[in-house]
Amino acid sequence: MNSVAQEKEHLGYSAPEITDKTFNMVLGSLSQSIFHYDSMQALTATSAGNIVLWDKQTESVSSQPIVRKAMKIVFLQKEAITVLTLIDSFIVTGDVSGQIKFYDGNLSSSTFTMSLAWIHQIHLLFQRKAFH
């Protein structure tokens, strides 16, 4: 196999060093990362309820992976964040207690919170109506 084909099959990644000492606060384990909906900024959720904001980068001009640097940690909640995703313009977190929280694009406020039990009740309600 030639080197060009091998390069296309290679998945590049970077794992920047970040510890509790980076921002003098408890970081927790990194759980899931996403890219912000309107920029090249990456966000990573942690088991300490934080979001790590990584620097904005453009595409790498070399074959080397882009190396990012942690710029800020935002404390969102006490519970460990296990799910991090984007829905429309909202940053959505799910945590170990079953809470789902919707934040605006700046992570400045929780605009809406729901529990898995509440979602289950809505699902059951729709199921009952579908069978009648």
mmCIF file of N, CA and C in Angstrom:
data_model
loop_
_atom_site.group_PDB
_atom_site.id
_atom_site.type_symbol
_atom_site.label_atom_id
_atom_site.label_comp_id
_atom_site.label_asym_id
_atom_site.label_seq_id
_atom_site.Cartn_x
_atom_site.Cartn_y
_atom_site.Cartn_z
ATOM 1 N N MET A 1 0.858 -1.186 0.000
ATOM 2 C CA MET A 1 0.000 0.000 0.000
ATOM 3 C C MET A 1 0.896 1.240 0.000
ATOM 4 N N ASN A 2 0.573 2.209 -0.819
ATOM 5 C CA ASN A 2 1.434 3.391 -0.882
ATOM 6 C C ASN A 2 1.172 4.341 0.292
ATOM 7 N N SER A 3 2.076 5.289 0.489
ATOM 8 C CA SER A 3 1.990 6.170 1.653
ATOM 9 C C SER A 3 0.797 7.109 1.606
ATOM 10 N N VAL A 4 0.357 7.497 0.400
ATOM 11 C CA VAL A 4 -0.813 8.382 0.288
ATOM 12 C C VAL A 4 -2.051 7.670 0.809
ATOM 13 N N ALA A 5 -2.240 6.423 0.436
ATOM 14 C CA ALA A 5 -3.395 5.653 0.908
ATOM 15 C C ALA A 5 -3.314 5.449 2.415
ATOM 16 N N GLN A 6 -2.108 5.221 2.918
ATOM 17 C CA GLN A 6 -1.953 5.030 4.353
ATOM 18 C C GLN A 6 -2.297 6.304 5.110
ATOM 19 N N GLU A 7 -1.908 7.470 4.589
ATOM 20 C CA GLU A 7 -2.232 8.728 5.249
ATOM 21 C C GLU A 7 -3.734 8.945 5.315
ATOM 22 N N LYS A 8 -4.463 8.566 4.293
ATOM 23 C CA LYS A 8 -5.915 8.758 4.273
ATOM 24 C C LYS A 8 -6.602 7.866 5.295
ATOM 25 N N GLU A 9 -5.978 6.757 5.651
ATOM 26 C CA GLU A 9 -6.574 5.838 6.615
ATOM 27 C C GLU A 9 -6.158 6.147 8.042
ATOM 28 N N HIS A 10 -5.268 7.111 8.230
ATOM 29 C CA HIS A 10 -4.754 7.448 9.552
ATOM 30 C C HIS A 10 -5.660 8.499 10.214
ATOM 31 N N LEU A 11 -6.038 8.254 11.431
ATOM 32 C CA LEU A 11 -6.831 9.206 12.195
ATOM 33 C C LEU A 11 -5.922 9.959 13.143
ATOM 34 N N GLY A 12 -5.832 11.268 12.959
ATOM 35 C CA GLY A 12 -4.989 12.082 13.815
ATOM 36 C C GLY A 12 -5.772 12.605 15.011
ATOM 37 N N TYR A 13 -5.080 12.840 16.107
ATOM 38 C CA TYR A 13 -5.706 13.390 17.306
ATOM 39 C C TYR A 13 -4.656 14.136 18.120
ATOM 40 N N SER A 14 -5.118 14.932 19.041
ATOM 41 C CA SER A 14 -4.210 15.555 19.997
ATOM 42 C C SER A 14 -4.844 15.451 21.378
ATOM 43 N N ALA A 15 -4.007 15.336 22.382
ATOM 44 C CA ALA A 15 -4.484 15.226 23.759
ATOM 45 C C ALA A 15 -3.696 16.224 24.602
ATOM 46 N N PRO A 16 -4.141 17.473 24.610
ATOM 47 C CA PRO A 16 -3.407 18.497 25.364
ATOM 48 C C PRO A 16 -3.404 18.205 26.858
ATOM 49 N N GLU A 17 -2.323 18.559 27.497
ATOM 50 C CA GLU A 17 -2.192 18.368 28.941
ATOM 51 C C GLU A 17 -3.049 19.398 29.671
ATOM 52 N N ILE A 18 -3.854 18.935 30.589
ATOM 53 C CA ILE A 18 -4.646 19.823 31.444
ATOM 54 C C ILE A 18 -4.842 19.109 32.778
ATOM 55 N N THR A 19 -4.614 19.822 33.868
ATOM 56 C CA THR A 19 -4.739 19.250 35.215
ATOM 57 C C THR A 19 -5.470 20.249 36.110
ATOM 58 N N ASP A 20 -5.682 19.857 37.359
ATOM 59 C CA ASP A 20 -6.306 20.756 38.334
ATOM 60 C C ASP A 20 -5.485 22.032 38.523
ATOM 61 N N LYS A 21 -4.186 21.945 38.302
ATOM 62 C CA LYS A 21 -3.302 23.103 38.485
ATOM 63 C C LYS A 21 -3.407 24.109 37.334
ATOM 64 N N THR A 22 -3.922 23.678 36.179
ATOM 65 C CA THR A 22 -3.999 24.568 35.017
ATOM 66 C C THR A 22 -4.787 25.828 35.338
ATOM 67 N N PHE A 23 -5.924 25.678 36.042
ATOM 68 C CA PHE A 23 -6.768 26.823 36.395
ATOM 69 C C PHE A 23 -7.017 26.916 37.898
ATOM 70 N N ASN A 24 -6.244 26.171 38.684
ATOM 71 C CA ASN A 24 -6.376 26.165 40.144
ATOM 72 C C ASN A 24 -7.791 25.843 40.603
ATOM 73 N N MET A 25 -8.382 24.830 40.000
ATOM 74 C CA MET A 25 -9.691 24.334 40.433
ATOM 75 C C MET A 25 -9.800 22.869 40.050
ATOM 76 N N VAL A 26 -10.745 22.171 40.678
ATOM 77 C CA VAL A 26 -10.926 20.752 40.392
ATOM 78 C C VAL A 26 -11.462 20.606 38.977
ATOM 79 N N LEU A 27 -10.745 19.873 38.171
ATOM 80 C CA LEU A 27 -11.115 19.670 36.782
ATOM 81 C C LEU A 27 -12.069 18.491 36.624
ATOM 82 N N GLY A 28 -11.732 17.353 37.217
ATOM 83 C CA GLY A 28 -12.485 16.125 37.013
ATOM 84 C C GLY A 28 -12.001 15.431 35.751
ATOM 85 N N SER A 29 -12.542 14.257 35.486
ATOM 86 C CA SER A 29 -12.188 13.511 34.277
ATOM 87 C C SER A 29 -12.911 14.122 33.083
ATOM 88 N N LEU A 30 -12.248 14.171 31.941
ATOM 89 C CA LEU A 30 -12.882 14.657 30.716
ATOM 90 C C LEU A 30 -13.823 13.584 30.205
ATOM 91 N N SER A 31 -15.052 13.960 29.841
ATOM 92 C CA SER A 31 -16.031 12.945 29.450
ATOM 93 C C SER A 31 -16.435 12.999 27.979
ATOM 94 N N GLN A 32 -16.691 14.174 27.437
ATOM 95 C CA GLN A 32 -17.164 14.260 26.056
ATOM 96 C C GLN A 32 -16.870 15.646 25.509
ATOM 97 N N SER A 33 -16.516 15.721 24.223
ATOM 98 C CA SER A 33 -16.196 17.007 23.593
ATOM 99 C C SER A 33 -17.078 17.251 22.381
ATOM 100 N N ILE A 34 -17.334 18.534 22.120
ATOM 101 C CA ILE A 34 -18.088 18.956 20.940
ATOM 102 C C ILE A 34 -17.463 20.247 20.411
ATOM 103 N N PHE A 35 -17.861 20.645 19.218
ATOM 104 C CA PHE A 35 -17.494 21.950 18.695
ATOM 105 C C PHE A 35 -18.679 22.885 18.852
ATOM 106 N N HIS A 36 -18.414 24.117 19.247
ATOM 107 C CA HIS A 36 -19.433 25.155 19.406
ATOM 108 C C HIS A 36 -20.117 25.372 18.063
ATOM 109 N N TYR A 37 -21.406 25.653 18.090
ATOM 110 C CA TYR A 37 -22.206 25.727 16.869
ATOM 111 C C TYR A 37 -21.813 26.837 15.908
ATOM 112 N N ASP A 38 -21.182 27.891 16.369
ATOM 113 C CA ASP A 38 -20.883 28.994 15.451
ATOM 114 C C ASP A 38 -19.407 29.352 15.388
ATOM 115 N N SER A 39 -18.553 28.452 15.834
ATOM 116 C CA SER A 39 -17.122 28.758 15.802
ATOM 117 C C SER A 39 -16.329 27.466 15.739
ATOM 118 N N MET A 40 -15.045 27.614 15.706
ATOM 119 C CA MET A 40 -14.161 26.454 15.728
ATOM 120 C C MET A 40 -13.710 26.137 17.157
ATOM 121 N N GLN A 41 -14.427 26.672 18.148
ATOM 122 C CA GLN A 41 -14.052 26.443 19.539
ATOM 123 C C GLN A 41 -14.610 25.110 20.015
ATOM 124 N N ALA A 42 -13.769 24.345 20.691
ATOM 125 C CA ALA A 42 -14.192 23.065 21.239
ATOM 126 C C ALA A 42 -14.555 23.222 22.708
ATOM 127 N N LEU A 43 -15.514 22.409 23.170
ATOM 128 C CA LEU A 43 -15.940 22.379 24.566
ATOM 129 C C LEU A 43 -15.846 20.936 25.033
ATOM 130 N N THR A 44 -15.413 20.742 26.275
ATOM 131 C CA THR A 44 -15.323 19.402 26.847
ATOM 132 C C THR A 44 -15.993 19.396 28.212
ATOM 133 N N ALA A 45 -16.853 18.415 28.451
ATOM 134 C CA ALA A 45 -17.525 18.253 29.742
ATOM 135 C C ALA A 45 -16.632 17.439 30.672
ATOM 136 N N THR A 46 -16.815 17.654 31.993
ATOM 137 C CA THR A 46 -16.014 16.915 32.969
ATOM 138 C C THR A 46 -16.887 16.281 34.050
ATOM 139 N N SER A 47 -16.271 15.365 34.787
ATOM 140 C CA SER A 47 -16.978 14.683 35.873
ATOM 141 C C SER A 47 -17.156 15.577 37.095
ATOM 142 N N ALA A 48 -16.567 16.762 37.085
ATOM 143 C CA ALA A 48 -16.731 17.713 38.196
ATOM 144 C C ALA A 48 -17.790 18.767 37.868
ATOM 145 N N GLY A 49 -18.528 18.582 36.766
ATOM 146 C CA GLY A 49 -19.581 19.528 36.403
ATOM 147 C C GLY A 49 -19.081 20.762 35.676
ATOM 148 N N ASN A 50 -17.877 20.694 35.149
ATOM 149 C CA ASN A 50 -17.286 21.823 34.433
ATOM 150 C C ASN A 50 -17.362 21.645 32.922
ATOM 151 N N ILE A 51 -17.189 22.755 32.227
ATOM 152 C CA ILE A 51 -16.981 22.744 30.783
ATOM 153 C C ILE A 51 -15.624 23.403 30.533
ATOM 154 N N VAL A 52 -14.768 22.717 29.808
ATOM 155 C CA VAL A 52 -13.475 23.275 29.419
ATOM 156 C C VAL A 52 -13.661 23.926 28.055
ATOM 157 N N LEU A 53 -13.266 25.189 27.944
ATOM 158 C CA LEU A 53 -13.306 25.898 26.672
ATOM 159 C C LEU A 53 -11.899 25.893 26.102
ATOM 160 N N TRP A 54 -11.757 25.359 24.897
ATOM 161 C CA TRP A 54 -10.465 25.287 24.228
ATOM 162 C C TRP A 54 -10.329 26.454 23.274
ATOM 163 N N ASP A 55 -9.095 26.826 22.961
ATOM 164 C CA ASP A 55 -8.860 27.959 22.072
ATOM 165 C C ASP A 55 -9.432 27.697 20.682
ATOM 166 N N LYS A 56 -9.716 28.795 19.983
ATOM 167 C CA LYS A 56 -10.220 28.709 18.618
ATOM 168 C C LYS A 56 -9.038 28.497 17.685
ATOM 169 N N GLN A 57 -9.188 27.560 16.786
ATOM 170 C CA GLN A 57 -8.132 27.261 15.831
ATOM 171 C C GLN A 57 -8.740 27.145 14.441
ATOM 172 N N THR A 58 -7.949 27.429 13.470
ATOM 173 C CA THR A 58 -8.361 27.198 12.093
ATOM 174 C C THR A 58 -7.743 25.888 11.643
ATOM 175 N N GLU A 59 -8.022 25.487 10.420
ATOM 176 C CA GLU A 59 -7.501 24.230 9.913
ATOM 177 C C GLU A 59 -5.987 24.225 9.903
ATOM 178 N N SER A 60 -5.435 23.059 10.154
ATOM 179 C CA SER A 60 -3.990 22.895 10.110
ATOM 180 C C SER A 60 -3.545 22.857 8.657
ATOM 181 N N VAL A 61 -2.464 23.556 8.340
ATOM 182 C CA VAL A 61 -1.947 23.545 6.975
ATOM 183 C C VAL A 61 -0.972 22.393 6.765
ATOM 184 N N SER A 62 -0.576 21.748 7.827
ATOM 185 C CA SER A 62 0.323 20.600 7.709
ATOM 186 C C SER A 62 -0.475 19.323 7.936
ATOM 187 N N SER A 63 0.215 18.214 7.858
ATOM 188 C CA SER A 63 -0.460 16.935 8.102
ATOM 189 C C SER A 63 -0.538 16.619 9.584
ATOM 190 N N GLN A 64 0.000 17.508 10.438
ATOM 191 C CA GLN A 64 -0.029 17.307 11.880
ATOM 192 C C GLN A 64 -1.393 17.708 12.448
ATOM 193 N N PRO A 65 -1.857 17.028 13.490
ATOM 194 C CA PRO A 65 -3.133 17.418 14.106
ATOM 195 C C PRO A 65 -3.039 18.813 14.731
ATOM 196 N N ILE A 66 -4.162 19.485 14.815
ATOM 197 C CA ILE A 66 -4.213 20.788 15.463
ATOM 198 C C ILE A 66 -4.074 20.577 16.966
ATOM 199 N N VAL A 67 -3.199 21.311 17.600
ATOM 200 C CA VAL A 67 -3.015 21.216 19.042
ATOM 201 C C VAL A 67 -3.770 22.373 19.675
ATOM 202 N N ARG A 68 -4.663 22.057 20.569
ATOM 203 C CA ARG A 68 -5.477 23.078 21.224
ATOM 204 C C ARG A 68 -4.984 23.305 22.648
ATOM 205 N N LYS A 69 -5.299 24.480 23.174
ATOM 206 C CA LYS A 69 -4.928 24.836 24.537
ATOM 207 C C LYS A 69 -6.194 25.191 25.308
ATOM 208 N N ALA A 70 -6.309 24.680 26.538
ATOM 209 C CA ALA A 70 -7.451 25.028 27.386
ATOM 210 C C ALA A 70 -7.362 26.500 27.751
ATOM 211 N N MET A 71 -8.434 27.262 27.482
ATOM 212 C CA MET A 71 -8.428 28.696 27.730
ATOM 213 C C MET A 71 -9.182 29.074 29.001
ATOM 214 N N LYS A 72 -10.210 28.285 29.338
ATOM 215 C CA LYS A 72 -11.077 28.653 30.461
ATOM 216 C C LYS A 72 -11.840 27.419 30.916
ATOM 217 N N ILE A 73 -12.162 27.381 32.209
ATOM 218 C CA ILE A 73 -13.059 26.354 32.740
ATOM 219 C C ILE A 73 -14.276 27.063 33.310
ATOM 220 N N VAL A 74 -15.458 26.601 32.908
ATOM 221 C CA VAL A 74 -16.711 27.178 33.395
ATOM 222 C C VAL A 74 -17.392 26.142 34.281
ATOM 223 N N PHE A 75 -17.610 26.486 35.540
ATOM 224 C CA PHE A 75 -18.337 25.587 36.443
ATOM 225 C C PHE A 75 -19.827 25.731 36.144
ATOM 226 N N LEU A 76 -20.488 24.620 35.788
ATOM 227 C CA LEU A 76 -21.916 24.651 35.480
ATOM 228 C C LEU A 76 -22.782 24.064 36.575
ATOM 229 N N GLN A 77 -22.326 22.980 37.200
ATOM 230 C CA GLN A 77 -23.191 22.267 38.139
ATOM 231 C C GLN A 77 -22.360 21.365 39.036
ATOM 232 N N LYS A 78 -22.994 20.856 40.113
ATOM 233 C CA LYS A 78 -22.309 19.970 41.049
ATOM 234 C C LYS A 78 -22.168 18.555 40.500
ATOM 235 N N GLU A 79 -23.145 18.107 39.720
ATOM 236 C CA GLU A 79 -23.168 16.733 39.238
ATOM 237 C C GLU A 79 -22.221 16.543 38.049
ATOM 238 N N ALA A 80 -21.706 15.324 37.913
ATOM 239 C CA ALA A 80 -20.842 14.983 36.778
ATOM 240 C C ALA A 80 -21.631 15.056 35.479
ATOM 241 N N ILE A 81 -21.061 15.694 34.483
ATOM 242 C CA ILE A 81 -21.699 15.790 33.165
ATOM 243 C C ILE A 81 -21.267 14.572 32.355
ATOM 244 N N THR A 82 -22.250 13.790 31.916
ATOM 245 C CA THR A 82 -21.957 12.575 31.160
ATOM 246 C C THR A 82 -22.300 12.706 29.685
ATOM 247 N N VAL A 83 -23.139 13.687 29.338
ATOM 248 C CA VAL A 83 -23.521 13.910 27.939
ATOM 249 C C VAL A 83 -23.393 15.395 27.640
ATOM 250 N N LEU A 84 -22.818 15.697 26.497
ATOM 251 C CA LEU A 84 -22.678 17.070 26.029
ATOM 252 C C LEU A 84 -23.004 17.076 24.549
ATOM 253 N N THR A 85 -23.974 17.905 24.154
ATOM 254 C CA THR A 85 -24.365 17.957 22.743
ATOM 255 C C THR A 85 -24.908 19.344 22.415
ATOM 256 N N LEU A 86 -25.178 19.567 21.153
ATOM 257 C CA LEU A 86 -25.780 20.814 20.681
ATOM 258 C C LEU A 86 -27.136 20.514 20.072
ATOM 259 N N ILE A 87 -28.125 21.317 20.420
ATOM 260 C CA ILE A 87 -29.442 21.244 19.793
ATOM 261 C C ILE A 87 -29.806 22.664 19.416
ATOM 262 N N ASP A 88 -29.893 22.908 18.107
ATOM 263 C CA ASP A 88 -30.090 24.261 17.582
ATOM 264 C C ASP A 88 -29.002 25.163 18.160
ATOM 265 N N SER A 89 -29.374 26.233 18.834
ATOM 266 C CA SER A 89 -28.358 27.128 19.392
ATOM 267 C C SER A 89 -28.086 26.845 20.868
ATOM 268 N N PHE A 90 -28.602 25.741 21.397
ATOM 269 C CA PHE A 90 -28.435 25.409 22.809
ATOM 270 C C PHE A 90 -27.330 24.382 23.022
ATOM 271 N N ILE A 91 -26.572 24.586 24.083
ATOM 272 C CA ILE A 91 -25.619 23.587 24.554
ATOM 273 C C ILE A 91 -26.367 22.782 25.601
ATOM 274 N N VAL A 92 -26.442 21.471 25.419
ATOM 275 C CA VAL A 92 -27.260 20.611 26.277
ATOM 276 C C VAL A 92 -26.361 19.637 27.025
ATOM 277 N N THR A 93 -26.593 19.552 28.345
ATOM 278 C CA THR A 93 -25.849 18.604 29.166
ATOM 279 C C THR A 93 -26.805 17.593 29.793
ATOM 280 N N GLY A 94 -26.305 16.398 29.986
ATOM 281 C CA GLY A 94 -26.990 15.372 30.769
ATOM 282 C C GLY A 94 -26.047 14.967 31.879
ATOM 283 N N ASP A 95 -26.593 14.688 33.052
ATOM 284 C CA ASP A 95 -25.702 14.377 34.170
ATOM 285 C C ASP A 95 -26.066 13.065 34.855
ATOM 286 N N VAL A 96 -25.266 12.692 35.839
ATOM 287 C CA VAL A 96 -25.428 11.411 36.519
ATOM 288 C C VAL A 96 -26.718 11.314 37.326
ATOM 289 N N SER A 97 -27.350 12.431 37.635
ATOM 290 C CA SER A 97 -28.603 12.396 38.389
ATOM 291 C C SER A 97 -29.823 12.368 37.465
ATOM 292 N N GLY A 98 -29.596 12.320 36.146
ATOM 293 C CA GLY A 98 -30.709 12.241 35.199
ATOM 294 C C GLY A 98 -31.248 13.587 34.756
ATOM 295 N N GLN A 99 -30.607 14.669 35.144
ATOM 296 C CA GLN A 99 -31.050 16.006 34.753
ATOM 297 C C GLN A 99 -30.519 16.346 33.361
ATOM 298 N N ILE A 100 -31.356 16.963 32.561
ATOM 299 C CA ILE A 100 -30.972 17.462 31.249
ATOM 300 C C ILE A 100 -31.109 18.973 31.308
ATOM 301 N N LYS A 101 -30.026 19.686 30.999
ATOM 302 C CA LYS A 101 -30.022 21.141 31.116
ATOM 303 C C LYS A 101 -29.663 21.771 29.782
ATOM 304 N N PHE A 102 -30.363 22.853 29.463
ATOM 305 C CA PHE A 102 -30.153 23.589 28.222
ATOM 306 C C PHE A 102 -29.524 24.933 28.569
ATOM 307 N N TYR A 103 -28.400 25.244 27.937
ATOM 308 C CA TYR A 103 -27.698 26.506 28.160
ATOM 309 C C TYR A 103 -27.655 27.311 26.865
ATOM 310 N N ASP A 104 -27.592 28.625 27.011
ATOM 311 C CA ASP A 104 -27.429 29.446 25.813
ATOM 312 C C ASP A 104 -26.009 29.250 25.277
ATOM 313 N N GLY A 105 -25.733 29.804 24.121
ATOM 314 C CA GLY A 105 -24.454 29.600 23.460
ATOM 315 C C GLY A 105 -23.253 30.107 24.218
ATOM 316 N N ASN A 106 -23.464 30.969 25.213
ATOM 317 C CA ASN A 106 -22.364 31.498 26.011
ATOM 318 C C ASN A 106 -22.195 30.783 27.348
ATOM 319 N N LEU A 107 -23.007 29.755 27.598
ATOM 320 C CA LEU A 107 -23.004 29.011 28.860
ATOM 321 C C LEU A 107 -23.304 29.908 30.054
ATOM 322 N N SER A 108 -23.989 31.019 29.801
ATOM 323 C CA SER A 108 -24.204 31.975 30.885
ATOM 324 C C SER A 108 -25.406 31.639 31.751
ATOM 325 N N SER A 109 -26.337 30.836 31.243
ATOM 326 C CA SER A 109 -27.494 30.509 32.075
ATOM 327 C C SER A 109 -28.153 29.229 31.602
ATOM 328 N N SER A 110 -28.748 28.530 32.551
ATOM 329 C CA SER A 110 -29.533 27.353 32.219
ATOM 330 C C SER A 110 -30.928 27.843 31.868
ATOM 331 N N THR A 111 -31.306 27.687 30.624
ATOM 332 C CA THR A 111 -32.588 28.211 30.185
ATOM 333 C C THR A 111 -33.738 27.248 30.459
ATOM 334 N N PHE A 112 -33.416 25.956 30.619
ATOM 335 C CA PHE A 112 -34.472 24.971 30.828
ATOM 336 C C PHE A 112 -33.841 23.710 31.407
ATOM 337 N N THR A 113 -34.499 23.102 32.391
ATOM 338 C CA THR A 113 -34.016 21.860 33.000
ATOM 339 C C THR A 113 -35.156 20.870 33.072
ATOM 340 N N MET A 114 -34.854 19.611 32.785
ATOM 341 C CA MET A 114 -35.858 18.558 32.927
ATOM 342 C C MET A 114 -35.182 17.302 33.430
ATOM 343 N N SER A 115 -35.970 16.410 34.002
ATOM 344 C CA SER A 115 -35.418 15.157 34.496
ATOM 345 C C SER A 115 -35.846 14.018 33.581
ATOM 346 N N LEU A 116 -35.131 12.909 33.646
ATOM 347 C CA LEU A 116 -35.498 11.744 32.841
ATOM 348 C C LEU A 116 -36.861 11.206 33.254
ATOM 349 N N ALA A 117 -37.208 11.310 34.535
ATOM 350 C CA ALA A 117 -38.525 10.849 34.994
ATOM 351 C C ALA A 117 -39.628 11.652 34.306
ATOM 352 N N TRP A 118 -39.420 12.945 34.147
ATOM 353 C CA TRP A 118 -40.406 13.810 33.485
ATOM 354 C C TRP A 118 -40.544 13.419 32.016
ATOM 355 N N ILE A 119 -39.424 13.136 31.356
ATOM 356 C CA ILE A 119 -39.460 12.711 29.949
ATOM 357 C C ILE A 119 -40.192 11.387 29.824
ATOM 358 N N HIS A 120 -39.962 10.462 30.768
ATOM 359 C CA HIS A 120 -40.640 9.168 30.750
ATOM 360 C C HIS A 120 -42.157 9.349 30.888
ATOM 361 N N GLN A 121 -42.599 10.243 31.759
ATOM 362 C CA GLN A 121 -44.028 10.502 31.933
ATOM 363 C C GLN A 121 -44.658 11.049 30.651
ATOM 364 N N ILE A 122 -43.970 11.944 29.971
ATOM 365 C CA ILE A 122 -44.478 12.487 28.700
ATOM 366 C C ILE A 122 -44.574 11.380 27.664
ATOM 367 N N HIS A 123 -43.552 10.524 27.607
ATOM 368 C CA HIS A 123 -43.549 9.412 26.665
ATOM 369 C C HIS A 123 -44.748 8.492 26.917
ATOM 370 N N LEU A 124 -45.001 8.157 28.186
ATOM 371 C CA LEU A 124 -46.147 7.301 28.519
ATOM 372 C C LEU A 124 -47.459 7.962 28.134
ATOM 373 N N LEU A 125 -47.578 9.252 28.352
ATOM 374 C CA LEU A 125 -48.788 9.990 27.974
ATOM 375 C C LEU A 125 -49.030 9.895 26.479
ATOM 376 N N PHE A 126 -48.008 10.087 25.677
ATOM 377 C CA PHE A 126 -48.161 10.003 24.222
ATOM 378 C C PHE A 126 -48.488 8.566 23.780
ATOM 379 N N GLN A 127 -47.919 7.564 24.447
ATOM 380 C CA GLN A 127 -48.210 6.177 24.121
ATOM 381 C C GLN A 127 -49.692 5.872 24.371
ATOM 382 N N ARG A 128 -50.210 6.333 25.506
ATOM 383 C CA ARG A 128 -51.632 6.099 25.830
ATOM 384 C C ARG A 128 -52.543 6.750 24.790
ATOM 385 N N LYS A 129 -52.226 7.966 24.407
ATOM 386 C CA LYS A 129 -53.044 8.657 23.406
ATOM 387 C C LYS A 129 -52.958 7.985 22.052
ATOM 388 N N ALA A 130 -51.822 7.382 21.713
ATOM 389 C CA ALA A 130 -51.658 6.717 20.427
ATOM 390 C C ALA A 130 -52.514 5.466 20.335
ATOM 391 N N PHE A 131 -52.774 4.788 21.468
ATOM 392 C CA PHE A 131 -53.556 3.555 21.468
ATOM 393 C C PHE A 131 -55.061 3.809 21.598
ATOM 394 N N HIS A 132 -55.486 5.030 21.805
ATOM 395 C CA HIS A 132 -56.921 5.330 21.940
ATOM 396 C C HIS A 132 -57.473 5.907 20.680
#
